[in-house]
Coordinates of C-alpha atoms and ligand atoms in Angstrom, one line a residue:
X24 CA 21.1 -11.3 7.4
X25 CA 20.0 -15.0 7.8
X26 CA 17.2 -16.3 5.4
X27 CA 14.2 -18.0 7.3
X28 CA 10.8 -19.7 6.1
X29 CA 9.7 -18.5 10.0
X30 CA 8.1 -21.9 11.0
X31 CA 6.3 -20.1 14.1
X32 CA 7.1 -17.4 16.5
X33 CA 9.3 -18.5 18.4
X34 CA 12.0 -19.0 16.1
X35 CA 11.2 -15.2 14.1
X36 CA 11.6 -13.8 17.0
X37 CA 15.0 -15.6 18.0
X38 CA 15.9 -14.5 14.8
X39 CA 14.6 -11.0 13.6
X40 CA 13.5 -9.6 17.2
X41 CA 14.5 -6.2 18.4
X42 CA 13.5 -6.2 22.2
X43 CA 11.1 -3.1 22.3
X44 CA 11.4 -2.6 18.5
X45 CA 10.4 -5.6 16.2
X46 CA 8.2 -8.6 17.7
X47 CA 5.9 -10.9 16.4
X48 CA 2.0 -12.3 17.1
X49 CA -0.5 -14.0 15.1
X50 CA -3.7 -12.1 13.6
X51 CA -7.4 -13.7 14.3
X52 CA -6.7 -16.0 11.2
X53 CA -3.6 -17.0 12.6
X54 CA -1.0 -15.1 10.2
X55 CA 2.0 -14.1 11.2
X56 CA 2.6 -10.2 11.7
X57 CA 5.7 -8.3 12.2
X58 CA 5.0 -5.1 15.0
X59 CA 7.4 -2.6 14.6
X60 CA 8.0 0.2 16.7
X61 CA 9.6 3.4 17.3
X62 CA 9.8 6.1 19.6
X63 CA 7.7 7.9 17.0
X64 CA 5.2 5.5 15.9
X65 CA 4.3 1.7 15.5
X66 CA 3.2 -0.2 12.7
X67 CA 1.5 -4.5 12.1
X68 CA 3.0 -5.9 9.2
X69 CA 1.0 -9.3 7.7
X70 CA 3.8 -12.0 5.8
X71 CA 1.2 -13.2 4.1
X72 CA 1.2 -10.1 1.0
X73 CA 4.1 -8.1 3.0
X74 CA 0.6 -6.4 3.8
X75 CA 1.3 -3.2 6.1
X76 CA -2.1 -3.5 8.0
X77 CA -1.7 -0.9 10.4
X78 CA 0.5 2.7 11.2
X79 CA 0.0 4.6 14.0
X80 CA 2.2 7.5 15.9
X81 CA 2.5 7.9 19.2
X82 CA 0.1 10.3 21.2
X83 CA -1.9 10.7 17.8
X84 CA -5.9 9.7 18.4
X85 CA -6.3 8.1 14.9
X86 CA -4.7 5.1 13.2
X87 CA -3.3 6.7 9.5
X88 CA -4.5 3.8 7.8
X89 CA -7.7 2.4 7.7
X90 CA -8.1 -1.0 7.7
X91 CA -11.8 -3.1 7.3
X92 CA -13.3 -4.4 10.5
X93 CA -14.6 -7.0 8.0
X94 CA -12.7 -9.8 6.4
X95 CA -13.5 -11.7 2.8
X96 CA -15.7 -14.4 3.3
X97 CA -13.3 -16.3 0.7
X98 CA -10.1 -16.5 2.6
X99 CA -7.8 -16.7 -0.1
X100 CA -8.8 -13.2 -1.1
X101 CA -6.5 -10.0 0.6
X102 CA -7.8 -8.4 3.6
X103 CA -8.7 -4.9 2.7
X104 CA -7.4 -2.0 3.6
X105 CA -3.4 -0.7 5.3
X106 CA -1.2 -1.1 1.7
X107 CA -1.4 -4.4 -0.3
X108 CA 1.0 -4.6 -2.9
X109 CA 0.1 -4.7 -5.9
X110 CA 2.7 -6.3 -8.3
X111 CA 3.5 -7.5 -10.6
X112 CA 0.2 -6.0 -12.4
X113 CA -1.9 -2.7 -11.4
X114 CA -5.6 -3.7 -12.1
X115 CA -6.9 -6.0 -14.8
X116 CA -4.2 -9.0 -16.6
X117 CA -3.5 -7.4 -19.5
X118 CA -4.7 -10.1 -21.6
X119 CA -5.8 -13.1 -19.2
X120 CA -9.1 -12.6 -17.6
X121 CA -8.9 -15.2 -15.1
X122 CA -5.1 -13.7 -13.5
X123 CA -6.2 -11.9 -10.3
X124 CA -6.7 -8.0 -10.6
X125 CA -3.5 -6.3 -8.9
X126 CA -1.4 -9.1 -9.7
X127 CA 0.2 -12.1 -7.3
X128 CA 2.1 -10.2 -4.4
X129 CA -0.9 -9.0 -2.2
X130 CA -1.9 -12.6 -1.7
X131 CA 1.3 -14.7 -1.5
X132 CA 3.9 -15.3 1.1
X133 CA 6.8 -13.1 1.7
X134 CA 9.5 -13.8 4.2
X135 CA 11.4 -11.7 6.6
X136 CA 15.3 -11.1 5.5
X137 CA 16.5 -8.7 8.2
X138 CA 15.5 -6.4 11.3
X139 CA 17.4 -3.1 12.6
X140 CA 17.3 0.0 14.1
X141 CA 18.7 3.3 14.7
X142 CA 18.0 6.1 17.7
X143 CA 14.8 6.9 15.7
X144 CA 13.7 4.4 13.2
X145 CA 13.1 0.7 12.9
X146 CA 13.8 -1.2 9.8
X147 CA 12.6 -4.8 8.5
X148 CA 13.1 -6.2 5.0
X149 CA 10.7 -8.7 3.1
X150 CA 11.4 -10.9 -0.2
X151 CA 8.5 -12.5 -2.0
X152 CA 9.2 -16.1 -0.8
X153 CA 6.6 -17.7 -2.7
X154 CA 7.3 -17.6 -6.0
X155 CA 4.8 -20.2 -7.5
X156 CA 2.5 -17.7 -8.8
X157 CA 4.9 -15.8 -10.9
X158 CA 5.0 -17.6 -14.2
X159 CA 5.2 -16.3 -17.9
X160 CA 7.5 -13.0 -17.9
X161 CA 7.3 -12.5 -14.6
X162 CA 9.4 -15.8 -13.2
X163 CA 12.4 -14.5 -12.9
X164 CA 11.9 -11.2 -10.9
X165 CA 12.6 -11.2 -7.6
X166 CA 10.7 -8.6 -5.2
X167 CA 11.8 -7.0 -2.0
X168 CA 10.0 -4.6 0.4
X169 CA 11.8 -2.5 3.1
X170 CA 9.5 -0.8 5.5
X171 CA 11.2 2.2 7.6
X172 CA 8.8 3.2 10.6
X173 CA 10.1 6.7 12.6
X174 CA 8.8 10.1 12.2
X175 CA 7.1 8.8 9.1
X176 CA 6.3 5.4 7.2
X177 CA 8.9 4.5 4.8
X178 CA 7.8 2.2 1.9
X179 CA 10.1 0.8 -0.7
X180 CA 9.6 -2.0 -3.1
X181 CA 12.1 -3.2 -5.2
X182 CA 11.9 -5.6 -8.2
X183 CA 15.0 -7.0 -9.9
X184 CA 14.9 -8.8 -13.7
X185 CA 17.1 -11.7 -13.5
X186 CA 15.6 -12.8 -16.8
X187 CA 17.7 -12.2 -20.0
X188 CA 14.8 -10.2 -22.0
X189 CA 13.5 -7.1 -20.6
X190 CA 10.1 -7.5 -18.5
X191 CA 7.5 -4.5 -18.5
X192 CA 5.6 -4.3 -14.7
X193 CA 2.8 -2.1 -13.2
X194 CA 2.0 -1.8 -9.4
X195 CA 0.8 0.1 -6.5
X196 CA 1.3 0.7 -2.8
X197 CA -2.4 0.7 -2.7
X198 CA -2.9 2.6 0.7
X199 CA -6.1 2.7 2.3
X200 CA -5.9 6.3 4.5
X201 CA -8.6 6.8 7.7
X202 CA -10.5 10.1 7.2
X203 CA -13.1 11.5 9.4
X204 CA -15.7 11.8 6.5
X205 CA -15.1 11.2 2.9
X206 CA -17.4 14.2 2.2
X207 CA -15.3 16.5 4.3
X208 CA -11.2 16.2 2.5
X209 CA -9.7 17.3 0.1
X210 CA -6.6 15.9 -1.8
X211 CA -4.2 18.7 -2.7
X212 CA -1.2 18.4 -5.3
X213 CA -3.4 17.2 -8.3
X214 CA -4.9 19.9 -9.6
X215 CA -4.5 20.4 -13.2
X216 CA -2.5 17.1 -13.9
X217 CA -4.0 14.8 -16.5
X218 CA -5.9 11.7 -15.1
X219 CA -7.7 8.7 -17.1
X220 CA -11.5 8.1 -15.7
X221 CA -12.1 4.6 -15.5
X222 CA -15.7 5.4 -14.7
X223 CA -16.4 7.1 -17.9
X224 CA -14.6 5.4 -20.6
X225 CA -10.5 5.7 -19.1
X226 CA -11.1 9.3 -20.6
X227 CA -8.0 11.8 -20.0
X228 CA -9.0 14.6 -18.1
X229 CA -7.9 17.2 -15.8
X230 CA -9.5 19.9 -13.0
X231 CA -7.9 22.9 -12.0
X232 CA -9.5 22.5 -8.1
X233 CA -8.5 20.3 -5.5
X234 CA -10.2 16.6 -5.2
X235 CA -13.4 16.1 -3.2
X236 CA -15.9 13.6 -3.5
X237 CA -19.3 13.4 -3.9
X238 CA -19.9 9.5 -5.4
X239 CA -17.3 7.0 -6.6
X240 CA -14.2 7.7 -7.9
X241 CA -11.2 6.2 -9.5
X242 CA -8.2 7.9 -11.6
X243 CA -5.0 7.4 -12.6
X244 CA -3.0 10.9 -12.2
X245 CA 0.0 11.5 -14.1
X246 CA 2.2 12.7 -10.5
X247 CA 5.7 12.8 -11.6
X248 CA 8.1 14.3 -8.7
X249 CA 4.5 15.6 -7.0
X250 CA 4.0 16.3 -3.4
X251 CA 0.3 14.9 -2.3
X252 CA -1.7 16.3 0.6
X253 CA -4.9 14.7 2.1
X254 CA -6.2 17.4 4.1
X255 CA -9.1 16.2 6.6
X256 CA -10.1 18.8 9.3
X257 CA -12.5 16.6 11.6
X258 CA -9.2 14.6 12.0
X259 CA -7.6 18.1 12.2
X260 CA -4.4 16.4 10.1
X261 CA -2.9 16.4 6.4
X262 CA -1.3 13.1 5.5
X263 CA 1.5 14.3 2.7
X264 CA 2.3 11.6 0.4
X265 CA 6.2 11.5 -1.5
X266 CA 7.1 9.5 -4.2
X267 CA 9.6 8.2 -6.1
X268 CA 9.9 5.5 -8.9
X269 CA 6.4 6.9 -9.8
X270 CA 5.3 8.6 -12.5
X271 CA 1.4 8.0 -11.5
X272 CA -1.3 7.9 -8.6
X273 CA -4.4 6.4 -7.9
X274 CA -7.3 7.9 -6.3
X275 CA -10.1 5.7 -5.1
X276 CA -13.4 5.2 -3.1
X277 CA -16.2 2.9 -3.8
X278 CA -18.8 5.1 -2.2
X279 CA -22.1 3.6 -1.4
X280 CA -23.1 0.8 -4.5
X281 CA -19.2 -0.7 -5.1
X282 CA -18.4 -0.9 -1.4
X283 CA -21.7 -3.5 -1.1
X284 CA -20.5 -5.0 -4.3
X285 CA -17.0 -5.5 -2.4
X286 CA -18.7 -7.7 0.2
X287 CA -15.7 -7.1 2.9
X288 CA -16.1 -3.5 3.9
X289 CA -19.1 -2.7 6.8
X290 CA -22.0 -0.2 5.9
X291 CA -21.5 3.0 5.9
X292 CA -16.9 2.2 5.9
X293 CA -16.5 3.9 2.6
X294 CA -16.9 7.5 4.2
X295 CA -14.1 6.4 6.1
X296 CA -11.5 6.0 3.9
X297 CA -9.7 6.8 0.8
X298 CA -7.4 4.9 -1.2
X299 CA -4.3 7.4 -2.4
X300 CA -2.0 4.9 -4.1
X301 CA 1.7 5.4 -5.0
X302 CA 1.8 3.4 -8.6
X303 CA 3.4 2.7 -11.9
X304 CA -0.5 2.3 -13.1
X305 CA -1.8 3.1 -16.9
X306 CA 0.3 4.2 -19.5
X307 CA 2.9 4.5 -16.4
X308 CA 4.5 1.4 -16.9
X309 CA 8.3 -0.2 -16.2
X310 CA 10.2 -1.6 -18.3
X311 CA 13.3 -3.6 -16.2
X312 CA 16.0 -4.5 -18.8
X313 CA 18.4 -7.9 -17.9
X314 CA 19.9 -7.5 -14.7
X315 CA 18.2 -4.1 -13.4
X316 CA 16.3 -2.8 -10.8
X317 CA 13.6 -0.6 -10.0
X318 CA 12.7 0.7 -6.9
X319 CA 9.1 2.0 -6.1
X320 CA 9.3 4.4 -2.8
X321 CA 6.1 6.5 -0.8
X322 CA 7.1 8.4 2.1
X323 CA 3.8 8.9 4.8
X324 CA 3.4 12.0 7.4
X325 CA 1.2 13.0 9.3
X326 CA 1.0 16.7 10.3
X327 CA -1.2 18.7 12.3
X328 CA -3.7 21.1 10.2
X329 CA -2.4 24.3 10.6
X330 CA -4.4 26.3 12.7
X331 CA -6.1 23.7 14.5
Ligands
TA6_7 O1 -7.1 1.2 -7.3 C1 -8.4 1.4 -7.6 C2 -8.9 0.0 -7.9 O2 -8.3 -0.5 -9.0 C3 -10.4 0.1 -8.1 O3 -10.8 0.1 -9.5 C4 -10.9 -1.0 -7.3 O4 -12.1 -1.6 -7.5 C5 -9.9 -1.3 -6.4 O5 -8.7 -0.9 -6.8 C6 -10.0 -2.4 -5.4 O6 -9.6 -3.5 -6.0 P1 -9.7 -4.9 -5.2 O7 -9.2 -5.9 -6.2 O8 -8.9 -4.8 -4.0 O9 -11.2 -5.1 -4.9

């Protein structure tokens, strides 16, 4: 693998492309994407935030992910929706308000390593390449993401301390999943685990039922080694969610006041979507010692709904 800042096109795809596998393009604001494909499906990966924007497989009607037809007015800000990273903080700093929520990664440059393939599946690997923004505890941790796409969508982030005091991180892969209509899923796999509501207080609670929605939510779940299933019947599919590196999961929508507050999703978006994020989020924390690694993993499928 040859390292590369990736001046334009030209020379990425020289350098990383895979003749009917991995290519490159510019987006509508002129950042550099990474398409991937497979015989099984195809995904649009932005450098700037190693942001996977889109997954799709083959022959299916309905992108997994959903992405925002709307962009921040304030460019500096992450489009929304596919999976930003968010690393090397989940949320809020923990004790400077002006550090950006979610942390540095979603908004800074990463840089392609390496590109392969196998019969099924097509491989590229991303290090955070601008490393400006990581200061205090966080300046000596190095960050890479390998995205598998095949039969399913492969995520793994990796962060390695290179600092010689242990460093404690949170993060997500904080994926945005297109549903038919938010009032019509259900998330399966939660029930009676413990989640904190950060609408009433970060209480710890728990309900025996699968999750549906009726206004905004947002909780951290306690998911150790748990299998999640978004099951949305107008889209007649389940999405199944894996983890590993995980010991918690977020479960979001803005429903109708937040997503106006947000100011980049269109009227009406937040039925939708649904954000189901893979995360070391909460109490859920890591703590790297010197010289270690952690590695952050969320495996995607999409399945038909049985007996549709
Ligand atoms: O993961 C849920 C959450 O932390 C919500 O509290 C929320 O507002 C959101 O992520 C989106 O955050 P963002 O900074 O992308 O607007």
């Amino acid at each position: 693998m040859k390292r590369s800042h990736l001046p334009d096109i030209a020379q990425a795809q020289m350098m990383f492309g895979i003749p009917q596998r991995v290519g490159f393009k510019r987006d509508e604001d002129g950042e550099l994407i990474v398409t991937l494909s497979s015989p099984a499906s195809e995904a649009t990966v932005a450098l700037r935030g190693g942001h996977i924007r889109t997954w799709r497989r083959t022959g299916s009607l309905a992108e997994v992910l959903w992405l925002s037809e709307t962009r921040p007015a304030d460019p500096g800000k992450p489009v929304r929706g596919g999976i930003p990273i968010c690393w090397p903080w989940f949320g809020a700093h923990a004790r400077d308000a002006t550090a950006p929520a979610h942390g540095v990664a979603r908004t800074s440059r990463f840089r392609i390593m390496g590109s392969w393939v196998d019969a099924e599946r097509t491989f590229v690997q991303l290090e955070l390449d601008d490393r400006a923004a990581l200061n205090g505890p966080f300046a000596q941790c190095e960050l890479s993401l390998q995205i598998t796409v095949g039969d399913e969508l492969r995520v793994d982030l990796t962060t390695v301390n290179l600092a010689d005091e242990p460093v404690t991180i949170s993060q997500a892969l904080h994926s945005y999943f297109r549903i038919d209509d938010i009032g019509d899923i259900r998330i399966e796999g939660l029930e009676g685990r413990p989640y904190i509501d950060a609408l009433d207080g970060w209480r710890t609670k728990a309900a025996p039922e699968p999750v549906t929605f009726e206004g905004e939510v947002d909780r951290i779940y306690g998911t150790h080694g748990c299998t999640i299933r978004l099951v949305d019947p107008g889209l007649s599919r389940v999405i199944r969610i894996d983890s590993a590196g995980s010991g918690s999961s977020v479960v979001w929508n803005p429903w109708v006041d937040k997503s106006k507050r947000l100011g980049d999703m269109a009227e009406g978006a937040y039925r939708r979507m649904v954000c189901i994020e893979t995360a070391n989020a909460g109490a859920d924390v890591v703590v790297l010692a010197p010289a270690l690694a952690h590695r952050l993993s969320a495996v995607i499928r999409e399945e038909n709904l049985p007996g549709t």
